[in-house]
PDB file of C-alpha atoms and ligand atoms in Angstrom:
ATOM      1  CA  MET V   1       0.000   0.000   0.000  1.00 94.00           C
ATOM      2  CA  ASN V   2       1.349   3.452  -0.900  1.00 97.00           C
ATOM      3  CA  ILE V   3       0.021   6.318   1.177  1.00 98.00           C
ATOM      4  CA  ILE V   4       0.538  10.007   1.839  1.00 98.00           C
ATOM      5  CA  LEU V   5       0.355  11.485   5.341  1.00 98.00           C
ATOM      6  CA  LEU V   6      -0.772  15.057   4.818  1.00 98.00           C
ATOM      7  CA  GLY V   7      -0.917  17.732   7.491  1.00 97.00           C
ATOM      8  CA  PRO V   8       0.699  20.857   8.899  1.00 96.00           C
ATOM      9  CA  PRO V   9       4.057  20.787  10.684  1.00 94.00           C
ATOM     10  CA  GLY V  10       3.580  19.182  14.092  1.00 92.00           C
ATOM     11  CA  ALA V  11       0.480  17.197  13.061  1.00 95.00           C
ATOM     12  CA  GLY V  12       2.276  13.980  14.015  1.00 93.00           C
ATOM     13  CA  LYS V  13       3.056  12.651  10.529  1.00 96.00           C
ATOM     14  CA  GLY V  14       6.538  11.423  11.463  1.00 93.00           C
ATOM     15  CA  THR V  15       5.325   9.728  14.643  1.00 92.00           C
ATOM     16  CA  GLN V  16       2.508   7.909  12.885  1.00 96.00           C
ATOM     17  CA  ALA V  17       4.766   6.975   9.972  1.00 96.00           C
ATOM     18  CA  GLY V  18       7.123   5.404  12.531  1.00 93.00           C
ATOM     19  CA  PHE V  19       4.297   3.179  13.840  1.00 94.00           C
ATOM     20  CA  LEU V  20       3.367   2.091  10.315  1.00 96.00           C
ATOM     21  CA  VAL V  21       6.990   1.222   9.521  1.00 94.00           C
ATOM     22  CA  ALA V  22       7.206  -0.927  12.643  1.00 92.00           C
ATOM     23  CA  GLU V  23       3.873  -2.665  12.143  1.00 93.00           C
ATOM     24  CA  ARG V  24       3.483  -3.040   8.404  1.00 92.00           C
ATOM     25  CA  ASP V  25       6.919  -3.288   6.878  1.00 88.00           C
ATOM     26  CA  MET V  26       6.338  -0.031   5.072  1.00 94.00           C
ATOM     27  CA  VAL V  27       9.126   2.369   4.087  1.00 95.00           C
ATOM     28  CA  GLN V  28       8.907   5.984   5.250  1.00 96.00           C
ATOM     29  CA  LEU V  29       9.982   8.563   2.694  1.00 97.00           C
ATOM     30  CA  SER V  30      10.360  11.839   4.575  1.00 97.00           C
ATOM     31  CA  THR V  31      11.778  14.607   2.407  1.00 98.00           C
ATOM     32  CA  GLY V  32      12.408  16.632   5.583  1.00 96.00           C
ATOM     33  CA  ASP V  33      14.601  13.822   6.997  1.00 95.00           C
ATOM     34  CA  MET V  34      16.429  13.444   3.667  1.00 96.00           C
ATOM     35  CA  LEU V  35      17.106  17.177   3.485  1.00 97.00           C
ATOM     36  CA  ARG V  36      18.277  17.322   7.125  1.00 95.00           C
ATOM     37  CA  ALA V  37      20.635  14.403   6.414  1.00 95.00           C
ATOM     38  CA  ALA V  38      22.056  16.288   3.394  1.00 96.00           C
ATOM     39  CA  LYS V  39      22.429  19.386   5.560  1.00 94.00           C
ATOM     40  CA  THR V  40      24.268  17.510   8.324  1.00 92.00           C
ATOM     41  CA  SER V  41      26.586  15.680   5.969  1.00 94.00           C
ATOM     42  CA  GLY V  42      27.380  18.977   4.215  1.00 92.00           C
ATOM     43  CA  THR V  43      26.705  17.906   0.617  1.00 94.00           C
ATOM     44  CA  GLU V  44      26.418  20.652  -2.036  1.00 94.00           C
ATOM     45  CA  MET V  45      22.654  20.251  -2.007  1.00 95.00           C
ATOM     46  CA  GLY V  46      22.629  20.305   1.811  1.00 95.00           C
ATOM     47  CA  LYS V  47      24.518  23.609   1.844  1.00 95.00           C
ATOM     48  CA  LYS V  48      22.115  25.037  -0.711  1.00 95.00           C
ATOM     49  CA  VAL V  49      18.975  24.202   1.290  1.00 96.00           C
ATOM     50  CA  ALA V  50      20.221  24.858   4.846  1.00 96.00           C
ATOM     51  CA  ALA V  51      19.232  28.514   5.187  1.00 95.00           C
ATOM     52  CA  VAL V  52      15.914  28.014   3.375  1.00 97.00           C
ATOM     53  CA  MET V  53      14.978  25.200   5.752  1.00 96.00           C
ATOM     54  CA  ASP V  54      16.036  27.092   8.869  1.00 95.00           C
ATOM     55  CA  ARG V  55      13.790  29.990   7.854  1.00 95.00           C
ATOM     56  CA  GLY V  56      10.896  27.553   7.387  1.00 96.00           C
ATOM     57  CA  GLU V  57      10.485  28.141   3.659  1.00 97.00           C
ATOM     58  CA  LEU V  58      10.001  25.391   1.096  1.00 98.00           C
ATOM     59  CA  VAL V  59      12.975  24.150  -0.924  1.00 98.00           C
ATOM     60  CA  THR V  60      12.490  23.886  -4.688  1.00 98.00           C
ATOM     61  CA  ASP V  61      10.184  21.294  -6.206  1.00 98.00           C
ATOM     62  CA  GLU V  62      13.058  20.100  -8.379  1.00 98.00           C
ATOM     63  CA  ILE V  63      15.195  19.103  -5.383  1.00 97.00           C
ATOM     64  CA  VAL V  64      12.516  17.186  -3.480  1.00 98.00           C
ATOM     65  CA  ILE V  65      11.101  15.501  -6.569  1.00 98.00           C
ATOM     66  CA  GLY V  66      14.660  14.330  -7.367  1.00 97.00           C
ATOM     67  CA  LEU V  67      15.021  12.875  -3.865  1.00 97.00           C
ATOM     68  CA  ILE V  68      11.741  10.991  -4.117  1.00 97.00           C
ATOM     69  CA  GLU V  69      12.500   9.710  -7.601  1.00 96.00           C
ATOM     70  CA  GLU V  70      15.801   8.288  -6.383  1.00 95.00           C
ATOM     71  CA  GLN V  71      14.088   6.422  -3.530  1.00 94.00           C
ATOM     72  CA  LEU V  72      11.185   5.143  -5.612  1.00 92.00           C
ATOM     73  CA  THR V  73      13.518   3.606  -8.127  1.00 88.00           C
ATOM     74  CA  THR V  74      15.970   2.080  -5.636  1.00 86.00           C
ATOM     75  CA  ALA V  75      14.227   1.341  -2.311  1.00 81.00           C
ATOM     76  CA  ASP V  76      12.664  -2.028  -1.745  1.00 81.00           C
ATOM     77  CA  ALA V  77       9.363  -1.569   0.092  1.00 81.00           C
ATOM     78  CA  ALA V  78       7.503  -4.831   0.557  1.00 81.00           C
ATOM     79  CA  GLY V  79       4.731  -3.132   2.544  1.00 88.00           C
ATOM     80  CA  GLY V  80       4.680   0.008   0.371  1.00 94.00           C
ATOM     81  CA  PHE V  81       5.735   3.614   0.812  1.00 97.00           C
ATOM     82  CA  ILE V  82       4.594   6.255   3.278  1.00 97.00           C
ATOM     83  CA  PHE V  83       5.123   9.730   1.877  1.00 98.00           C
ATOM     84  CA  ASP V  84       5.706  12.018   4.854  1.00 97.00           C
ATOM     85  CA  GLY V  85       6.067  15.740   4.158  1.00 97.00           C
ATOM     86  CA  PHE V  86       5.834  15.128   0.417  1.00 98.00           C
ATOM     87  CA  PRO V  87       4.118  16.274  -1.742  1.00 98.00           C
ATOM     88  CA  ARG V  88       3.854  19.841  -0.438  1.00 98.00           C
ATOM     89  CA  THR V  89       2.868  21.657  -3.647  1.00 98.00           C
ATOM     90  CA  LEU V  90       0.539  20.880  -6.537  1.00 98.00           C
ATOM     91  CA  ALA V  91       3.551  20.487  -8.848  1.00 98.00           C
ATOM     92  CA  GLN V  92       5.002  17.890  -6.459  1.00 98.00           C
ATOM     93  CA  ALA V  93       1.662  16.067  -6.338  1.00 98.00           C
ATOM     94  CA  ASP V  94       1.530  15.881 -10.146  1.00 98.00           C
ATOM     95  CA  ALA V  95       5.147  14.709 -10.233  1.00 98.00           C
ATOM     96  CA  LEU V  96       4.448  11.997  -7.654  1.00 98.00           C
ATOM     97  CA  GLY V  97       1.547  10.696  -9.732  1.00 98.00           C
ATOM     98  CA  ALA V  98       3.770  10.502 -12.803  1.00 97.00           C
ATOM     99  CA  LEU V  99       6.645   8.856 -10.901  1.00 96.00           C
ATOM    100  CA  LEU V 100       4.403   6.198  -9.374  1.00 96.00           C
ATOM    101  CA  GLU V 101       2.990   5.420 -12.785  1.00 95.00           C
ATOM    102  CA  LYS V 102       6.501   5.159 -14.208  1.00 93.00           C
ATOM    103  CA  VAL V 103       7.489   2.516 -11.631  1.00 92.00           C
ATOM    104  CA  GLY V 104       4.189   0.623 -11.984  1.00 93.00           C
ATOM    105  CA  LYS V 105       2.784   1.600  -8.576  1.00 94.00           C
ATOM    106  CA  LYS V 106      -0.297   3.473  -7.471  1.00 95.00           C
ATOM    107  CA  LEU V 107      -1.337   5.732  -4.642  1.00 97.00           C
ATOM    108  CA  ASP V 108      -3.838   3.962  -2.391  1.00 97.00           C
ATOM    109  CA  THR V 109      -4.927   6.726  -0.059  1.00 98.00           C
ATOM    110  CA  VAL V 110      -4.093  10.133   1.373  1.00 98.00           C
ATOM    111  CA  ILE V 111      -4.615  10.611   5.079  1.00 98.00           C
ATOM    112  CA  GLU V 112      -5.117  14.173   6.164  1.00 98.00           C
ATOM    113  CA  MET V 113      -4.201  14.707   9.833  1.00 98.00           C
ATOM    114  CA  ARG V 114      -6.220  17.596  11.225  1.00 96.00           C
ATOM    115  CA  VAL V 115      -4.803  19.635  14.107  1.00 94.00           C
ATOM    116  CA  ASP V 116      -5.535  23.252  14.979  1.00 89.00           C
ATOM    117  CA  ASP V 117      -2.818  25.902  14.965  1.00 86.00           C
ATOM    118  CA  SER V 118      -2.728  26.603  18.701  1.00 85.00           C
ATOM    119  CA  ALA V 119      -1.912  22.936  19.382  1.00 89.00           C
ATOM    120  CA  LEU V 120       0.804  22.983  16.720  1.00 91.00           C
ATOM    121  CA  VAL V 121       2.770  25.821  18.288  1.00 90.00           C
ATOM    122  CA  LYS V 122       2.897  23.985  21.620  1.00 89.00           C
ATOM    123  CA  ARG V 123       3.741  20.657  20.023  1.00 90.00           C
ATOM    124  CA  ILE V 124       6.548  22.032  17.899  1.00 92.00           C
ATOM    125  CA  THR V 125       8.281  24.478  20.174  1.00 91.00           C
ATOM    126  CA  GLY V 126       8.487  21.832  22.948  1.00 94.00           C
ATOM    127  CA  ARG V 127       9.816  18.910  20.946  1.00 93.00           C
ATOM    128  CA  PHE V 128      13.347  17.542  21.052  1.00 95.00           C
ATOM    129  CA  THR V 129      15.130  14.296  20.175  1.00 95.00           C
ATOM    130  CA  CYS V 130      17.928  12.137  21.515  1.00 97.00           C
ATOM    131  CA  GLY V 131      21.142  13.131  19.751  1.00 95.00           C
ATOM    132  CA  ASN V 132      22.276   9.515  19.700  1.00 96.00           C
ATOM    133  CA  CYS V 133      19.289   7.312  18.775  1.00 95.00           C
ATOM    134  CA  GLY V 134      16.783   9.904  17.547  1.00 91.00           C
ATOM    135  CA  ALA V 135      14.018   8.990  20.054  1.00 92.00           C
ATOM    136  CA  GLY V 136      11.451  11.793  20.200  1.00 91.00           C
ATOM    137  CA  TYR V 137      10.474  13.708  23.352  1.00 93.00           C
ATOM    138  CA  HIS V 138       8.467  16.742  24.388  1.00 94.00           C
ATOM    139  CA  GLU V 139       9.089  19.190  27.230  1.00 94.00           C
ATOM    140  CA  GLU V 140       5.496  18.898  28.393  1.00 92.00           C
ATOM    141  CA  PHE V 141       3.871  15.813  26.864  1.00 89.00           C
ATOM    142  CA  LYS V 142       6.661  13.238  26.759  1.00 91.00           C
ATOM    143  CA  LYS V 143       9.577  13.863  29.100  1.00 96.00           C
ATOM    144  CA  PRO V 144      12.268  11.202  29.531  1.00 97.00           C
ATOM    145  CA  ALA V 145      11.571   9.068  32.635  1.00 97.00           C
ATOM    146  CA  LYS V 146      14.831  10.305  34.143  1.00 97.00           C
ATOM    147  CA  ASP V 147      15.480  13.972  33.503  1.00 96.00           C
ATOM    148  CA  GLY V 148      18.210  14.498  30.888  1.00 96.00           C
ATOM    149  CA  VAL V 149      18.646  10.787  30.081  1.00 97.00           C
ATOM    150  CA  CYS V 150      17.231   9.087  26.978  1.00 98.00           C
ATOM    151  CA  ASP V 151      14.795   6.256  27.862  1.00 97.00           C
ATOM    152  CA  GLU V 152      15.865   4.267  24.811  1.00 96.00           C
ATOM    153  CA  CYS V 153      19.657   4.395  24.828  1.00 97.00           C
ATOM    154  CA  GLY V 154      20.777   6.207  27.997  1.00 97.00           C
ATOM    155  CA  SER V 155      22.426   9.064  26.100  1.00 97.00           C
ATOM    156  CA  THR V 156      22.486  12.489  27.742  1.00 97.00           C
ATOM    157  CA  GLU V 157      22.797  14.387  24.447  1.00 97.00           C
ATOM    158  CA  PHE V 158      19.606  15.941  23.146  1.00 97.00           C
ATOM    159  CA  LYS V 159      18.938  18.187  20.184  1.00 95.00           C
ATOM    160  CA  LYS V 160      16.254  20.479  18.821  1.00 94.00           C
ATOM    161  CA  ARG V 161      15.518  21.144  15.157  1.00 92.00           C
ATOM    162  CA  ALA V 162      16.821  24.528  13.969  1.00 92.00           C
ATOM    163  CA  ASP V 163      13.384  25.343  12.511  1.00 94.00           C
ATOM    164  CA  ASP V 164      11.384  24.378  15.629  1.00 93.00           C
ATOM    165  CA  ASN V 165      11.099  27.953  16.903  1.00 92.00           C
ATOM    166  CA  GLU V 166       8.121  30.325  16.840  1.00 90.00           C
ATOM    167  CA  GLU V 167       9.507  32.539  14.059  1.00 92.00           C
ATOM    168  CA  SER V 168      10.230  29.713  11.574  1.00 93.00           C
ATOM    169  CA  LEU V 169       7.001  28.002  12.551  1.00 92.00           C
ATOM    170  CA  LYS V 170       5.012  31.049  11.390  1.00 93.00           C
ATOM    171  CA  THR V 171       6.675  30.765   7.974  1.00 96.00           C
ATOM    172  CA  ARG V 172       6.146  26.986   7.872  1.00 95.00           C
ATOM    173  CA  LEU V 173       2.457  27.350   8.698  1.00 94.00           C
ATOM    174  CA  MET V 174       2.046  30.035   6.044  1.00 96.00           C
ATOM    175  CA  ALA V 175       3.757  27.754   3.506  1.00 97.00           C
ATOM    176  CA  TYR V 176       1.389  24.972   4.541  1.00 97.00           C
ATOM    177  CA  TYR V 177      -1.744  27.043   4.048  1.00 96.00           C
ATOM    178  CA  LYS V 178      -0.580  28.670   0.804  1.00 98.00           C
ATOM    179  CA  GLU V 179       1.152  25.794  -0.946  1.00 98.00           C
ATOM    180  CA  THR V 180       0.170  22.501   0.679  1.00 98.00           C
ATOM    181  CA  SER V 181      -3.438  22.781   1.857  1.00 97.00           C
ATOM    182  CA  PRO V 182      -4.711  22.959  -1.784  1.00 98.00           C
ATOM    183  CA  LEU V 183      -3.672  19.298  -1.960  1.00 98.00           C
ATOM    184  CA  ILE V 184      -6.623  18.447   0.275  1.00 98.00           C
ATOM    185  CA  GLY V 185      -9.009  19.452  -2.535  1.00 98.00           C
ATOM    186  CA  TYR V 186      -6.737  17.900  -5.156  1.00 98.00           C
ATOM    187  CA  TYR V 187      -6.833  14.454  -3.551  1.00 98.00           C
ATOM    188  CA  TYR V 188     -10.491  14.771  -2.589  1.00 98.00           C
ATOM    189  CA  ALA V 189     -11.301  15.314  -6.256  1.00 98.00           C
ATOM    190  CA  LYS V 190      -9.301  12.190  -7.099  1.00 97.00           C
ATOM    191  CA  GLY V 191     -11.335  10.200  -4.544  1.00 97.00           C
ATOM    192  CA  LYS V 192      -8.233   9.463  -2.467  1.00 98.00           C
ATOM    193  CA  LEU V 193      -8.723  11.637   0.619  1.00 98.00           C
ATOM    194  CA  GLN V 194      -9.512  10.461   4.139  1.00 98.00           C
ATOM    195  CA  SER V 195      -9.263  12.668   7.236  1.00 98.00           C
ATOM    196  CA  VAL V 196      -8.439  11.786  10.829  1.00 97.00           C
ATOM    197  CA  ASP V 197      -8.435  13.896  13.962  1.00 96.00           C
ATOM    198  CA  GLY V 198      -4.732  14.392  14.719  1.00 95.00           C
ATOM    199  CA  LEU V 199      -5.363  16.062  18.045  1.00 92.00           C
ATOM    200  CA  GLY V 200      -5.993  12.933  20.124  1.00 89.00           C
ATOM    201  CA  ALA V 201      -3.528  10.689  21.932  1.00 89.00           C
ATOM    202  CA  MET V 202      -0.931   8.957  19.736  1.00 91.00           C
ATOM    203  CA  ASP V 203      -2.606   5.520  19.929  1.00 94.00           C
ATOM    204  CA  ALA V 204      -6.064   6.948  19.233  1.00 97.00           C
ATOM    205  CA  VAL V 205      -4.721   8.619  16.080  1.00 97.00           C
ATOM    206  CA  ALA V 206      -2.898   5.399  15.117  1.00 97.00           C
ATOM    207  CA  SER V 207      -6.102   3.426  15.469  1.00 97.00           C
ATOM    208  CA  ASP V 208      -8.006   5.924  13.264  1.00 98.00           C
ATOM    209  CA  ILE V 209      -5.268   5.605  10.644  1.00 98.00           C
ATOM    210  CA  THR V 210      -5.519   1.809  10.791  1.00 97.00           C
ATOM    211  CA  LYS V 211      -9.263   2.083  10.159  1.00 97.00           C
ATOM    212  CA  ALA V 212      -8.624   4.402   7.207  1.00 97.00           C
ATOM    213  CA  LEU V 213      -6.096   1.965   5.733  1.00 97.00           C
ATOM    214  CA  ASP V 214      -8.438  -0.988   6.249  1.00 96.00           C
ATOM    215  CA  LYS V 215     -11.010   0.787   4.088  1.00 95.00           C
ATOM    216  CA  VAL V 216      -8.708   0.750   1.079  1.00 94.00           C
ATOM    217  CA  SER V 217      -6.880  -2.559   1.542  1.00 85.00           C
TER     218      SER V 217
HETATM  219  P1  LIG H 301       9.603  18.587   7.652  1.00 61.59           P
HETATM  220  O1  LIG H 301      10.603  17.752   8.370  1.00 61.59           O
HETATM  221  O2  LIG H 301       8.695  17.795   6.761  1.00 61.59           O
HETATM  222  O3  LIG H 301       8.864  19.523   8.563  1.00 61.59           O
HETATM  223  O4  LIG H 301      10.452  19.512   6.656  1.00 61.59           O
HETATM  224  C1  LIG H 301      11.415  20.428   7.141  1.00 61.59           C
HETATM  225  C2  LIG H 301      11.747  21.448   6.064  1.00 61.59           C
HETATM  226  O5  LIG H 301      12.315  20.778   4.927  1.00 61.59           O
HETATM  227  C3  LIG H 301      10.572  22.240   5.492  1.00 61.59           C
HETATM  228  O6  LIG H 301      10.214  23.352   6.289  1.00 61.59           O
HETATM  229  C4  LIG H 301      11.126  22.638   4.129  1.00 61.59           C
HETATM  230  O7  LIG H 301      12.072  23.680   4.259  1.00 61.59           O
HETATM  231  C5  LIG H 301      11.877  21.387   3.716  1.00 61.59           C
HETATM  232  N1  LIG H 301      10.995  20.417   3.016  1.00 61.59           N
HETATM  233  C6  LIG H 301      10.692  19.156   3.422  1.00 61.59           C
HETATM  234  N2  LIG H 301       9.897  18.533   2.544  1.00 61.59           N
HETATM  235  C7  LIG H 301       9.682  19.425   1.539  1.00 61.59           C
HETATM  236  C8  LIG H 301       8.914  19.398   0.354  1.00 61.59           C
HETATM  237  N3  LIG H 301       8.204  18.305   0.007  1.00 61.59           N
HETATM  238  N4  LIG H 301       8.941  20.506  -0.442  1.00 61.59           N
HETATM  239  C9  LIG H 301       9.650  21.599  -0.129  1.00 61.59           C
HETATM  240  N5  LIG H 301      10.374  21.710   1.014  1.00 61.59           N
HETATM  241  C10 LIG H 301      10.394  20.631   1.837  1.00 61.59           C
END
């Protein structure tokens, strides 16, 4: 099954994609993660996108479409692909359709995760991850059991995303409403859209997503 998780920054797309990877042998394709990896490893492309990402603006369609194309043609996904943070523009959505067709695959469903803006600010500005294993935490909703120590690996190094601050978040939300939210209508018109309430507890959202996937499998 190939699916898109669609929603504003902080809607929980990455978290829910993680569950699906663990449970269904699916492969998560997060353009945000790919771009952050390029930024950290200092590739030419990484250097080019670093400032754009930190400001919360979108990088060019050409770059992200290239990243997705590379994965679609090389990655082996027995359980299918989860597109997380891609597509984010109508041009990217058209390109994804064409790429899937080219590799003989189809899009099964698009799951829109609905969360209101006030919840997003809190979710995003409080989140941080373990610098060693990447486990996700939140200053208010999911603190490590022992202060300053990762529950998963015991590391004491934590990090915050450079764009998880109020200023960049404003730009990211604006980009979402201007460029990405038109995809809701786009996929609705194609008969692919399903919506879940992204505001509930993580397992409640996961169970709604399971129900949505069951409808199309
Ligand atoms: P994310 O991790 O999905 O929140 O993405 C972090 C940042 O990476 C975004 O704010 C953009 O600067 C960039 N980015 C990720 N995915 C895309 C995309 N599909 N199109 C354009 N920019 C993207």
